[in-house]
Coordinates of C-alpha atoms in Angstrom, one line a residue:
N1 CA -112.7 -40.7 50.2
S2 CA -111.7 -37.8 47.9
A3 CA -109.2 -40.1 46.1
A4 CA -111.9 -42.7 45.6
L5 CA -114.4 -40.1 44.3
T6 CA -111.7 -38.8 42.0
L7 CA -111.0 -42.3 40.7
L8 CA -114.7 -42.9 40.2
G9 CA -115.2 -39.6 38.4
G10 CA -112.2 -40.4 36.2
S11 CA -113.6 -43.8 35.4
V12 CA -117.1 -42.4 34.5
A13 CA -115.4 -39.7 32.3
A14 CA -113.3 -42.4 30.5
V15 CA -116.5 -44.5 29.9
V16 CA -118.3 -41.4 28.5
V17 CA -115.4 -40.6 26.2
W18 CA -115.0 -44.2 25.1
K19 CA -118.8 -44.3 24.2
W20 CA -118.5 -41.0 22.4
L21 CA -115.5 -42.2 20.4
G22 CA -117.3 -45.4 19.5
R23 CA -120.4 -43.4 18.3
K24 CA -118.2 -41.1 16.2
M25 CA -116.6 -44.2 14.6
I26 CA -120.0 -45.6 13.8
Q27 CA -121.1 -42.3 12.3
K28 CA -117.9 -42.2 10.2
K29 CA -118.5 -45.7 8.9
M30 CA -122.1 -44.8 8.0
E31 CA -121.1 -41.6 6.2
E32 CA -118.5 -43.5 4.2
A33 CA -121.1 -46.1 3.2
R34 CA -123.5 -43.3 2.1
K35 CA -120.7 -41.6 0.2
T36 CA -119.8 -44.8 -1.6
R37 CA -123.5 -45.3 -2.6
D38 CA -123.8 -41.8 -3.8
E39 CA -120.6 -42.0 -5.9
G40 CA -122.0 -45.2 -7.5
L41 CA -125.3 -43.5 -8.3
K42 CA -123.3 -40.6 -9.9
K43 CA -121.4 -43.1 -12.0
M44 CA -124.7 -44.7 -13.1
A45 CA -126.1 -41.3 -14.1
K46 CA -122.9 -40.5 -16.0
A47 CA -123.0 -43.8 -17.9
V48 CA -126.7 -43.2 -18.8
Q49 CA -125.8 -39.7 -20.1
Q50 CA -123.0 -41.0 -22.3
F51 CA -125.4 -43.7 -23.7
R52 CA -128.0 -41.1 -24.4
E53 CA -125.5 -39.0 -26.3
Q54 CA -124.7 -42.1 -28.5
V55 CA -128.3 -43.3 -28.8
P56 CA -130.6 -40.2 -28.4
S57 CA -133.6 -41.9 -30.1
A58 CA -134.1 -44.8 -27.8
Q59 CA -137.9 -45.3 -27.1
T60 CA -137.8 -45.1 -23.3
D61 CA -141.5 -45.1 -22.6
A62 CA -142.2 -47.9 -25.1
I63 CA -139.6 -50.1 -23.4
L64 CA -140.7 -49.3 -19.9
S65 CA -144.3 -50.1 -20.7
L66 CA -143.5 -53.6 -22.0
P67 CA -144.5 -56.5 -19.7
L68 CA -141.6 -58.9 -18.9
L69 CA -142.8 -61.6 -21.3
G70 CA -143.0 -59.1 -24.1
L71 CA -139.7 -57.5 -23.3
A72 CA -138.0 -61.0 -23.1
E73 CA -139.4 -61.9 -26.5
R74 CA -138.2 -58.6 -28.1
L75 CA -134.7 -59.2 -26.7
R76 CA -134.5 -62.8 -27.8
E77 CA -135.6 -62.0 -31.3
G78 CA -133.2 -59.1 -31.5
S79 CA -135.6 -56.2 -32.2
L80 CA -134.4 -54.7 -28.9
S81 CA -130.8 -54.7 -27.7
P82 CA -129.9 -55.6 -24.1
K83 CA -127.8 -52.4 -23.9
T84 CA -130.7 -50.2 -24.8
V85 CA -133.0 -51.9 -22.3
L86 CA -130.4 -51.8 -19.5
Y87 CA -129.7 -48.1 -19.9
T88 CA -133.4 -47.3 -20.2
Y89 CA -133.9 -48.8 -16.8
L90 CA -130.8 -47.3 -15.4
E91 CA -132.1 -43.9 -16.6
K92 CA -135.4 -44.5 -14.9
V93 CA -133.7 -45.4 -11.6
S94 CA -131.3 -42.5 -11.7
A95 CA -134.0 -40.0 -12.7
L96 CA -135.9 -38.0 -10.1
E97 CA -139.1 -40.1 -10.2
V98 CA -137.8 -43.3 -8.6
N99 CA -134.7 -43.4 -6.3
Q100 CA -134.6 -39.7 -5.3
Q101 CA -138.3 -39.9 -4.4
T102 CA -138.4 -43.2 -2.6
N103 CA -134.7 -43.9 -1.5
C104 CA -135.1 -47.5 -2.6
L105 CA -131.5 -48.2 -3.7
R106 CA -128.7 -49.5 -1.6
H107 CA -126.1 -49.7 -4.4
F108 CA -125.6 -49.6 -8.1
I109 CA -123.8 -52.7 -9.6
P110 CA -121.3 -51.3 -12.1
E111 CA -120.4 -54.9 -13.1
C112 CA -123.7 -54.9 -15.0
E113 CA -121.8 -53.5 -18.0
E114 CA -119.4 -56.5 -17.9
Q115 CA -122.4 -58.9 -17.7
L116 CA -123.8 -57.0 -20.8
Q117 CA -120.7 -58.1 -22.7
E118 CA -120.8 -61.6 -21.2
I119 CA -124.3 -62.4 -22.4
Q120 CA -123.4 -61.5 -25.9
R121 CA -120.6 -64.2 -25.8
Q122 CA -123.0 -66.9 -24.6
K123 CA -123.8 -69.6 -27.2
E124 CA -127.5 -69.8 -26.2
K125 CA -129.8 -67.0 -25.1
G126 CA -131.2 -67.8 -21.7
L127 CA -134.8 -67.3 -20.7
L128 CA -134.0 -63.9 -19.1
Y129 CA -131.6 -62.8 -21.8
G130 CA -131.0 -59.0 -21.5
I131 CA -133.4 -58.5 -18.6
P132 CA -132.2 -56.1 -16.0
V133 CA -132.9 -57.6 -12.5
S134 CA -132.8 -55.9 -9.1
I135 CA -131.7 -57.9 -6.0
K136 CA -132.3 -57.4 -2.3
D137 CA -129.4 -56.1 -0.3
H138 CA -128.4 -59.3 1.4
I139 CA -128.3 -61.5 -1.7
G140 CA -124.6 -62.0 -2.3
H141 CA -123.0 -60.4 -5.3
K142 CA -119.3 -60.6 -5.8
G143 CA -117.4 -57.5 -4.8
H144 CA -120.3 -55.9 -3.0
L145 CA -121.5 -55.6 0.6
S146 CA -124.3 -57.6 2.1
T147 CA -125.2 -55.1 4.8
C148 CA -128.7 -56.0 6.2
G149 CA -128.7 -52.3 7.3
L150 CA -126.0 -53.1 9.9
V151 CA -122.8 -51.2 10.6
Q152 CA -120.9 -54.3 11.5
C153 CA -121.5 -55.6 7.9
L154 CA -119.9 -52.6 6.2
D155 CA -116.4 -54.1 6.2
T156 CA -116.7 -57.4 4.3
L157 CA -117.2 -57.7 0.5
M158 CA -118.7 -60.8 -0.9
K159 CA -116.0 -63.0 -2.4
E160 CA -118.3 -64.7 -4.9
D161 CA -121.8 -64.5 -6.4
S162 CA -124.5 -66.4 -4.6
V163 CA -125.9 -69.4 -6.4
L164 CA -129.0 -67.4 -7.3
V165 CA -127.0 -64.6 -8.9
K166 CA -124.9 -67.1 -10.8
V167 CA -128.1 -68.8 -12.2
L168 CA -129.6 -65.4 -13.1
K169 CA -126.5 -64.5 -15.0
R170 CA -126.4 -67.9 -16.7
Q171 CA -130.0 -67.3 -17.9
G172 CA -128.9 -64.0 -19.4
A173 CA -130.2 -61.6 -16.7
I174 CA -128.3 -58.5 -15.8
P175 CA -128.3 -57.7 -12.0
F176 CA -128.0 -53.9 -12.0
V177 CA -128.9 -52.6 -8.6
M178 CA -129.2 -53.7 -5.0
T179 CA -132.1 -52.5 -2.9
N180 CA -132.6 -51.1 0.6
V181 CA -133.8 -53.1 3.6
P182 CA -134.7 -52.5 7.2
Q183 CA -132.0 -52.9 9.8
S184 CA -131.4 -56.6 10.6
L185 CA -134.1 -57.5 8.1
F186 CA -136.5 -58.3 11.0
S187 CA -139.1 -55.7 10.3
Y188 CA -141.8 -55.1 7.7
D189 CA -141.0 -51.4 7.4
C190 CA -137.9 -50.4 5.4
S191 CA -135.5 -48.2 7.4
N192 CA -132.0 -48.4 8.6
P193 CA -129.6 -45.9 10.2
I194 CA -127.1 -46.2 7.3
F195 CA -129.2 -45.6 4.2
G196 CA -132.4 -44.2 5.7
Q197 CA -136.1 -44.7 5.2
T198 CA -137.5 -46.1 1.9
V199 CA -141.0 -44.8 1.2
N200 CA -143.9 -46.0 -0.9
P201 CA -143.9 -44.7 -4.5
F202 CA -147.7 -44.1 -4.4
N203 CA -147.6 -42.1 -1.2
H204 CA -144.4 -40.9 0.4
Q205 CA -145.9 -40.8 3.9
R206 CA -146.4 -44.5 3.7
S207 CA -144.2 -47.5 4.0
P208 CA -143.3 -49.8 1.0
G209 CA -143.4 -52.8 3.4
G210 CA -140.5 -55.0 4.3
S211 CA -138.1 -56.5 4.5
S212 CA -137.9 -56.5 0.7
G213 CA -139.2 -52.9 0.8
G214 CA -136.5 -51.5 -1.5
E215 CA -137.6 -54.0 -4.2
G216 CA -141.2 -53.2 -3.7
A217 CA -140.7 -49.4 -4.1
L218 CA -138.3 -49.8 -7.1
I219 CA -140.5 -52.2 -9.1
A220 CA -143.8 -50.3 -8.3
G221 CA -142.0 -47.0 -9.2
G222 CA -141.1 -48.5 -12.6
G223 CA -137.4 -48.7 -12.0
S224 CA -137.1 -52.5 -12.3
I225 CA -139.2 -55.1 -14.2
L226 CA -138.1 -58.0 -12.0
G227 CA -136.7 -58.3 -8.5
I228 CA -135.6 -61.0 -6.1
G229 CA -136.6 -60.8 -2.4
S230 CA -136.7 -63.1 0.6
D231 CA -139.4 -64.0 3.0
M232 CA -139.3 -65.3 6.6
G233 CA -142.6 -63.8 7.9
G234 CA -144.0 -61.9 4.9
S235 CA -141.0 -60.1 3.6
I236 CA -141.9 -60.6 -0.1
R237 CA -145.7 -60.6 0.3
L238 CA -146.1 -57.5 2.5
P239 CA -144.1 -55.2 0.2
S240 CA -146.1 -56.7 -2.7
S241 CA -149.3 -56.0 -0.9
F242 CA -148.3 -52.4 0.1
C243 CA -146.9 -51.6 -3.3
G244 CA -149.5 -53.3 -5.6
L245 CA -147.2 -55.9 -7.0
C246 CA -147.3 -59.7 -7.5
G247 CA -144.9 -61.6 -5.3
L248 CA -144.3 -65.3 -4.6
K249 CA -142.9 -67.0 -1.5
P250 CA -142.0 -70.5 -2.7
T251 CA -141.5 -73.5 -0.5
A252 CA -138.2 -72.5 1.2
E253 CA -136.2 -75.4 -0.2
R254 CA -137.3 -74.9 -3.8
L255 CA -134.7 -72.2 -4.3
R256 CA -131.5 -71.6 -2.3
W257 CA -128.6 -69.1 -2.2
V258 CA -125.2 -69.0 -0.6
L259 CA -125.2 -67.8 3.0
G260 CA -124.8 -64.0 3.3
I261 CA -123.2 -62.3 6.3
W262 CA -126.5 -62.1 8.1
H263 CA -127.1 -65.9 8.0
I264 CA -123.5 -66.7 8.9
H265 CA -123.9 -64.4 11.9
L266 CA -127.1 -66.1 12.9
L267 CA -125.4 -69.5 12.7
N268 CA -122.5 -68.2 14.8
V269 CA -124.8 -66.9 17.6
G270 CA -127.0 -69.9 17.5
I271 CA -130.4 -68.5 16.4
C272 CA -130.4 -70.5 13.2
S273 CA -130.1 -74.1 14.4
C274 CA -130.3 -76.9 11.9
P275 CA -132.8 -77.8 10.8
I276 CA -134.3 -74.3 10.8
P277 CA -137.9 -74.7 12.0
V278 CA -139.3 -71.6 10.2
P279 CA -137.0 -71.4 7.1
C280 CA -136.4 -68.3 5.0
A281 CA -137.6 -68.5 1.3
L282 CA -136.3 -66.6 -1.6
G283 CA -138.6 -65.6 -4.5
P284 CA -139.5 -63.2 -7.3
M285 CA -141.4 -59.9 -7.3
A286 CA -142.9 -58.3 -10.4
R287 CA -145.8 -56.4 -11.9
D288 CA -147.7 -59.5 -13.1
V289 CA -148.0 -63.2 -12.4
D290 CA -146.6 -64.3 -15.8
S291 CA -143.3 -62.5 -14.8
L292 CA -143.1 -64.6 -11.6
A293 CA -143.7 -67.8 -13.6
L294 CA -141.0 -66.9 -16.1
C295 CA -138.5 -66.2 -13.3
M296 CA -139.3 -69.5 -11.6
R297 CA -138.9 -71.4 -14.9
A298 CA -135.6 -69.7 -15.5
L299 CA -134.2 -70.4 -12.0
L300 CA -135.4 -74.0 -11.7
C301 CA -132.9 -75.2 -14.3
E302 CA -130.0 -77.6 -14.5
E303 CA -127.5 -74.9 -13.5
M304 CA -129.3 -74.3 -10.2
F305 CA -129.4 -78.1 -9.4
R306 CA -125.7 -78.4 -10.3
L307 CA -124.5 -75.5 -8.3
D308 CA -126.6 -76.4 -5.2
P309 CA -127.2 -80.1 -4.9
T310 CA -129.5 -79.4 -1.8
V311 CA -132.1 -77.9 -4.2
P312 CA -134.4 -80.8 -5.3
P313 CA -134.0 -81.2 -9.1
I314 CA -137.6 -80.4 -9.9
P315 CA -137.9 -78.3 -13.1
F316 CA -140.8 -75.8 -13.4
N317 CA -144.0 -77.6 -14.6
S318 CA -145.5 -75.4 -17.3
K319 CA -148.3 -77.8 -17.9
V320 CA -149.7 -77.2 -14.4
Y321 CA -149.2 -73.4 -14.7
C322 CA -151.1 -73.3 -18.0
S323 CA -153.9 -75.7 -16.9
S324 CA -157.5 -74.5 -17.1
T325 CA -159.2 -77.1 -15.0
T326 CA -161.7 -75.9 -12.3
L327 CA -160.3 -75.6 -8.8
R328 CA -161.6 -76.4 -5.4
I329 CA -160.7 -73.4 -3.4
G330 CA -160.8 -73.0 0.4
Y331 CA -161.3 -69.4 1.6
Y332 CA -161.4 -67.2 4.7
D333 CA -161.3 -63.5 5.3
T334 CA -160.0 -63.4 8.9
D335 CA -157.8 -65.7 10.9
G336 CA -159.4 -64.7 14.2
Y337 CA -156.2 -63.3 15.6
F338 CA -155.7 -59.9 14.1
P339 CA -158.7 -58.9 12.0
L340 CA -157.6 -56.9 9.0
P341 CA -159.1 -53.6 7.8
P342 CA -162.4 -53.7 5.9
C343 CA -160.9 -53.2 2.4
M344 CA -158.7 -56.3 2.8
R345 CA -161.7 -58.5 3.8
R346 CA -163.7 -56.9 0.9
A347 CA -161.0 -58.0 -1.5
V348 CA -161.3 -61.6 -0.4
K349 CA -165.1 -61.5 -0.7
E350 CA -165.1 -59.9 -4.1
T351 CA -162.5 -62.3 -5.4
R352 CA -164.4 -65.3 -4.0
S353 CA -167.5 -64.2 -5.8
A354 CA -165.6 -63.7 -9.1
L355 CA -164.0 -67.2 -8.8
Q356 CA -167.4 -68.8 -8.1
A357 CA -168.9 -67.0 -11.1
A358 CA -166.0 -68.4 -13.2
G359 CA -167.0 -72.0 -12.3
H360 CA -164.6 -72.8 -9.4
Q361 CA -165.8 -74.5 -6.2
L362 CA -165.4 -72.3 -3.1
V363 CA -165.3 -74.0 0.3
P364 CA -165.2 -72.2 3.7
F365 CA -161.9 -72.9 5.5
S366 CA -160.7 -71.9 9.0
P367 CA -157.0 -72.1 9.8
P368 CA -156.6 -73.7 13.2
R369 CA -155.2 -72.1 16.4
I370 CA -153.6 -69.0 15.0
P371 CA -152.9 -67.4 18.5
Y372 CA -151.0 -70.6 19.4
V373 CA -149.1 -70.5 16.1
M374 CA -148.1 -66.9 16.5
T375 CA -146.9 -67.1 20.1
E376 CA -145.8 -70.7 20.6
L377 CA -144.5 -71.5 17.2
F378 CA -143.4 -68.4 15.2
F379 CA -142.1 -66.0 17.8
K380 CA -140.7 -68.8 19.9
T381 CA -138.5 -69.7 16.9
F382 CA -136.9 -66.3 16.8
Y383 CA -136.9 -65.4 20.5
A384 CA -136.1 -68.9 21.8
D385 CA -133.1 -67.4 23.7
G386 CA -135.1 -64.4 24.8
G387 CA -133.9 -62.4 21.9
R388 CA -130.2 -62.3 23.0
A389 CA -128.9 -63.5 19.6
W390 CA -130.9 -60.9 17.7
L391 CA -129.6 -58.2 20.1
D392 CA -126.1 -59.3 19.3
V393 CA -126.4 -58.1 15.7
F394 CA -126.8 -54.5 17.1
T395 CA -123.4 -54.6 18.9
G396 CA -121.4 -51.5 17.9
D397 CA -124.5 -50.1 16.0
I398 CA -127.2 -47.5 16.3
V399 CA -130.6 -49.0 16.6
D400 CA -133.1 -47.7 14.0
P401 CA -136.1 -45.9 15.6
S402 CA -138.5 -48.4 13.8
L403 CA -136.9 -51.2 15.9
K404 CA -136.6 -49.6 19.3
S405 CA -139.8 -51.1 20.7
Q406 CA -138.7 -54.6 19.7
V407 CA -135.2 -54.1 21.0
N408 CA -136.5 -52.8 24.3
S409 CA -138.8 -55.8 24.7
C410 CA -135.8 -58.1 24.2
K411 CA -133.9 -56.3 26.9
I412 CA -136.5 -57.1 29.6
P413 CA -134.6 -59.3 32.1
R414 CA -134.8 -63.0 31.4
L415 CA -136.3 -63.8 34.8
V416 CA -139.1 -61.2 34.3
K417 CA -139.8 -62.7 30.8
K418 CA -140.1 -66.2 32.4
M419 CA -142.5 -64.9 35.0
L420 CA -144.6 -63.1 32.4
A421 CA -144.6 -66.1 30.2
L422 CA -145.8 -68.4 33.0
L423 CA -148.5 -65.9 34.1
L424 CA -149.8 -65.2 30.6
K425 CA -149.4 -68.5 28.8
P426 CA -152.9 -69.8 29.9
L427 CA -154.4 -66.7 28.3
V428 CA -152.6 -67.0 24.9
T429 CA -155.0 -69.4 23.2
I430 CA -158.3 -68.1 24.5
P431 CA -160.0 -65.1 22.9
P432 CA -159.3 -62.2 22.9
P433 CA -155.7 -63.1 22.0
L434 CA -153.0 -61.3 23.9
K435 CA -151.1 -59.8 21.0
H436 CA -148.3 -58.4 23.2
V437 CA -147.0 -61.7 24.6
G438 CA -145.4 -62.9 21.4
M439 CA -141.9 -61.8 22.3
I440 CA -141.6 -63.3 25.7
S441 CA -141.9 -66.9 24.8
T442 CA -138.6 -68.7 25.3
C443 CA -137.1 -72.2 25.2
R444 CA -135.5 -72.9 28.6
S445 CA -133.5 -76.0 27.5
V446 CA -132.2 -77.9 24.5
K447 CA -135.0 -80.5 25.1
E448 CA -137.6 -77.7 25.0
M449 CA -136.1 -76.5 21.7
W450 CA -136.4 -80.0 20.2
N451 CA -140.0 -80.2 21.5
H452 CA -140.7 -76.8 19.9
H453 CA -139.4 -78.2 16.5
H454 CA -141.7 -81.2 17.0
E455 CA -144.7 -79.0 17.8
I456 CA -144.2 -77.2 14.4
Q457 CA -144.2 -80.5 12.6
V458 CA -147.4 -81.6 14.5
Y459 CA -149.1 -78.4 13.5
R460 CA -148.1 -78.8 9.9
S461 CA -149.6 -82.3 9.9
E462 CA -152.8 -81.0 11.5
F463 CA -153.2 -78.2 8.9
I464 CA -152.5 -80.5 6.0
T465 CA -155.0 -83.1 7.3
Q466 CA -157.7 -80.4 7.6
W467 CA -156.9 -79.2 4.0
K468 CA -157.0 -82.8 2.6
E469 CA -160.3 -83.6 4.4
L470 CA -161.9 -80.7 2.5
H471 CA -160.3 -81.9 -0.8
L472 CA -158.8 -78.5 -1.5
D473 CA -156.5 -77.6 -4.3
V474 CA -155.6 -74.1 -3.1
V475 CA -156.7 -71.5 -0.5
L476 CA -157.7 -67.8 -0.9
C477 CA -157.1 -65.6 2.1
P478 CA -156.3 -62.0 3.2
V479 CA -153.0 -60.3 3.5
L480 CA -152.0 -57.4 5.7
G481 CA -152.6 -54.0 4.1
P482 CA -153.1 -51.4 2.8
A483 CA -149.7 -49.7 3.2
F484 CA -149.0 -48.4 6.7
T485 CA -148.1 -44.8 7.5
T486 CA -144.3 -45.0 8.2
G487 CA -143.4 -45.7 11.8
Y488 CA -146.2 -48.0 12.6
A489 CA -144.8 -51.4 11.5
G490 CA -142.4 -51.6 14.5
K491 CA -145.3 -51.1 16.9
L492 CA -147.5 -53.8 15.3
L493 CA -145.2 -56.8 14.8
T494 CA -147.9 -59.3 15.6
A495 CA -150.2 -57.9 12.9
I496 CA -148.4 -60.2 10.4
S497 CA -150.3 -63.3 11.3
S498 CA -151.8 -63.5 7.8
T499 CA -148.4 -64.0 6.2
M500 CA -146.5 -65.6 9.0
L501 CA -148.7 -68.6 9.1
Y502 CA -147.4 -69.8 5.7
N503 CA -143.8 -69.4 6.8
V504 CA -144.4 -71.7 9.8
L505 CA -146.2 -74.2 7.4
N506 CA -143.6 -73.7 4.6
F507 CA -146.4 -73.5 2.0
P508 CA -146.0 -71.5 -1.3
A509 CA -148.0 -68.3 -1.0
G510 CA -148.3 -65.4 -3.4
I511 CA -149.9 -61.9 -3.6
V512 CA -152.1 -60.5 -6.3
P513 CA -153.4 -56.9 -6.2
V514 CA -157.1 -56.9 -7.0
S515 CA -158.4 -53.4 -6.0
T516 CA -157.7 -50.1 -4.3
V517 CA -159.0 -48.5 -1.1
T518 CA -162.3 -46.7 -1.7
E519 CA -164.0 -43.9 0.2
A520 CA -166.6 -46.5 1.3
D521 CA -163.7 -48.6 2.8
E522 CA -162.6 -45.5 4.7
E523 CA -166.1 -44.9 6.1
E524 CA -166.3 -48.6 7.2
L525 CA -162.8 -48.3 8.8
K526 CA -164.2 -45.7 11.2
L527 CA -166.3 -48.5 12.7
Y528 CA -163.4 -51.0 12.9
Q529 CA -162.8 -52.4 16.3
G530 CA -160.6 -55.4 15.4
C531 CA -160.7 -58.3 17.7
C532 CA -161.5 -56.5 20.9
D533 CA -160.7 -52.8 20.4
D534 CA -157.5 -53.1 22.3
P535 CA -154.5 -50.7 21.9
W536 CA -153.1 -52.9 19.0
D537 CA -156.4 -52.8 17.1
R538 CA -156.6 -49.1 17.5
K539 CA -153.0 -48.7 16.4
L540 CA -153.7 -50.8 13.2
K541 CA -156.7 -48.5 12.5
Q542 CA -154.4 -45.4 12.7
A543 CA -151.7 -47.1 10.6
V544 CA -154.0 -47.7 7.6
S545 CA -156.4 -44.7 7.8
G546 CA -156.4 -42.2 4.9
A547 CA -155.3 -44.7 2.3
V548 CA -157.8 -44.0 -0.4
G549 CA -156.4 -45.1 -3.8
M550 CA -153.7 -47.4 -2.3
P551 CA -153.4 -51.0 -3.6
V552 CA -155.5 -53.8 -2.0
A553 CA -154.4 -57.4 -2.5
V554 CA -155.3 -61.0 -1.7
Q555 CA -153.1 -64.0 -0.8
C556 CA -153.1 -67.3 -2.8
V557 CA -151.8 -70.5 -1.1
A558 CA -151.0 -74.1 -2.2
L559 CA -149.5 -77.1 -0.6
P560 CA -145.6 -77.5 -0.4
W561 CA -143.8 -78.0 -3.7
Q562 CA -146.8 -76.8 -5.7
E563 CA -145.5 -73.4 -6.8
E564 CA -146.9 -74.0 -10.3
L565 CA -150.4 -74.6 -9.0
C566 CA -150.1 -71.5 -6.7
L567 CA -149.0 -69.4 -9.7
R568 CA -151.8 -70.8 -11.8
F569 CA -154.3 -69.8 -9.1
M570 CA -152.7 -66.4 -8.9
K571 CA -153.1 -66.0 -12.6
E572 CA -156.7 -66.9 -12.4
V573 CA -157.3 -64.2 -9.7
E574 CA -155.3 -61.6 -11.7
T575 CA -157.3 -62.3 -14.9
L576 CA -160.7 -62.0 -13.1
S577 CA -159.7 -58.9 -11.2
R578 CA -158.5 -57.2 -14.4
E579 CA -161.8 -58.1 -16.2
K580 CA -163.7 -56.6 -13.3

């Protein structure tokens, strides 16, 4: 007996030591990654200092205040040099007011200086000639990591530029920084154990949104004029809402990029089957709608279609974007699933009134069966295997606190999940919706997975039929906001119904800031009970309280492949809100 106890004790000790050594190895990798980032930022600051010594009279404030269209025009005509513009933005990023306050950067791209030389050798000036562009962490850039905030992704450098980066460079843009993301990208906060928490530039106790949160914080803080994000549940639109930016999620197939480490891993573990039922879309983020339109016009070019034949060769239709015909606009201020705070519903009502006064037709519209879409279509796509594939990406990693509740939900034994799903399924589609059952829906067989794909197609057809019956051009609707206090997003995953819907549908959708939170909004928030005053409604109330002065936005939607019409509608909303 004593020998057995000694052996058992030795085995336990060995396991403890092995785990301790593994954790030390993880910590060492993370420290090395942070050190590499910090050294890159120091190089950036040194390069800026050297430039300032050579050109002390550069008009920093004048350059930073130019909108993208104005800046592009000055660069193309030669009254501003690409070098001056690049170093002006590098200085803004490296200065105290942006990165050191928000922690928005994942890495500086030193090759931006090589690209600076390259564009001067190009025979023709591209549409983005000399424009510094920031890109989200997981968009592949040659010689750099694509981390997704995961330790397991710290060993492999990208061997080539993604298609998107190649096209940006061909159009004369200069990718100069990569921005921070939440761990695994599957969060609408922006925190990971390697590079830490990114915060909102307008209030450092609040989140910038996610997963393109680094982009949101950097652009809103004035450190970038144009950024590229990605969106699979709201990851462009939520940071745009939280940070007061314009952002566009196109139809997913309108733009493509070479698979990064994250997507290759998902293919390996089977979570991304083909076709992907809820595809990830890539799109621009900026300070105004014209910037988004210029970016889309630049990207939808022959070079994109040549490099990636799977992208339909549909150039940007400027005629549709510049049109001034009256629109027939559907609208709603709640989807009936997760009622949003008073300020977000106010934004829709005020925008609706402004559009009506401008001569457009406004028609009430009610999106069908949102509880069913959330539980049976959206979450079932990502947790079809009970979340096992997603849990695999955390192997040999430390789970970020913002994701612990999601990770713990996935760790519930499969049999328990099946029992809960069977017991609660009849209650999912009847009010009040059960917001906590989203992560227990699973597909129990390949046949059920194919049925799931079919159900998504059926729902898309139903939604389009309802849209067509009302003869709508576009739809105006709310978006989640204002910016949450940090730490709440992970506890309110199902609050993203307003954005998630248009990922399931694969419709183009964009965000336009139209207002800010007022004292009156705060007073009305005190009476907010959500759908049924359940724990999730109360948590949402806590997440958004105290947000006076924070941006308030609306969401603009069009049918698939109609990005130009979506942007045209966004431009109309932007113009009316600025006039107001």
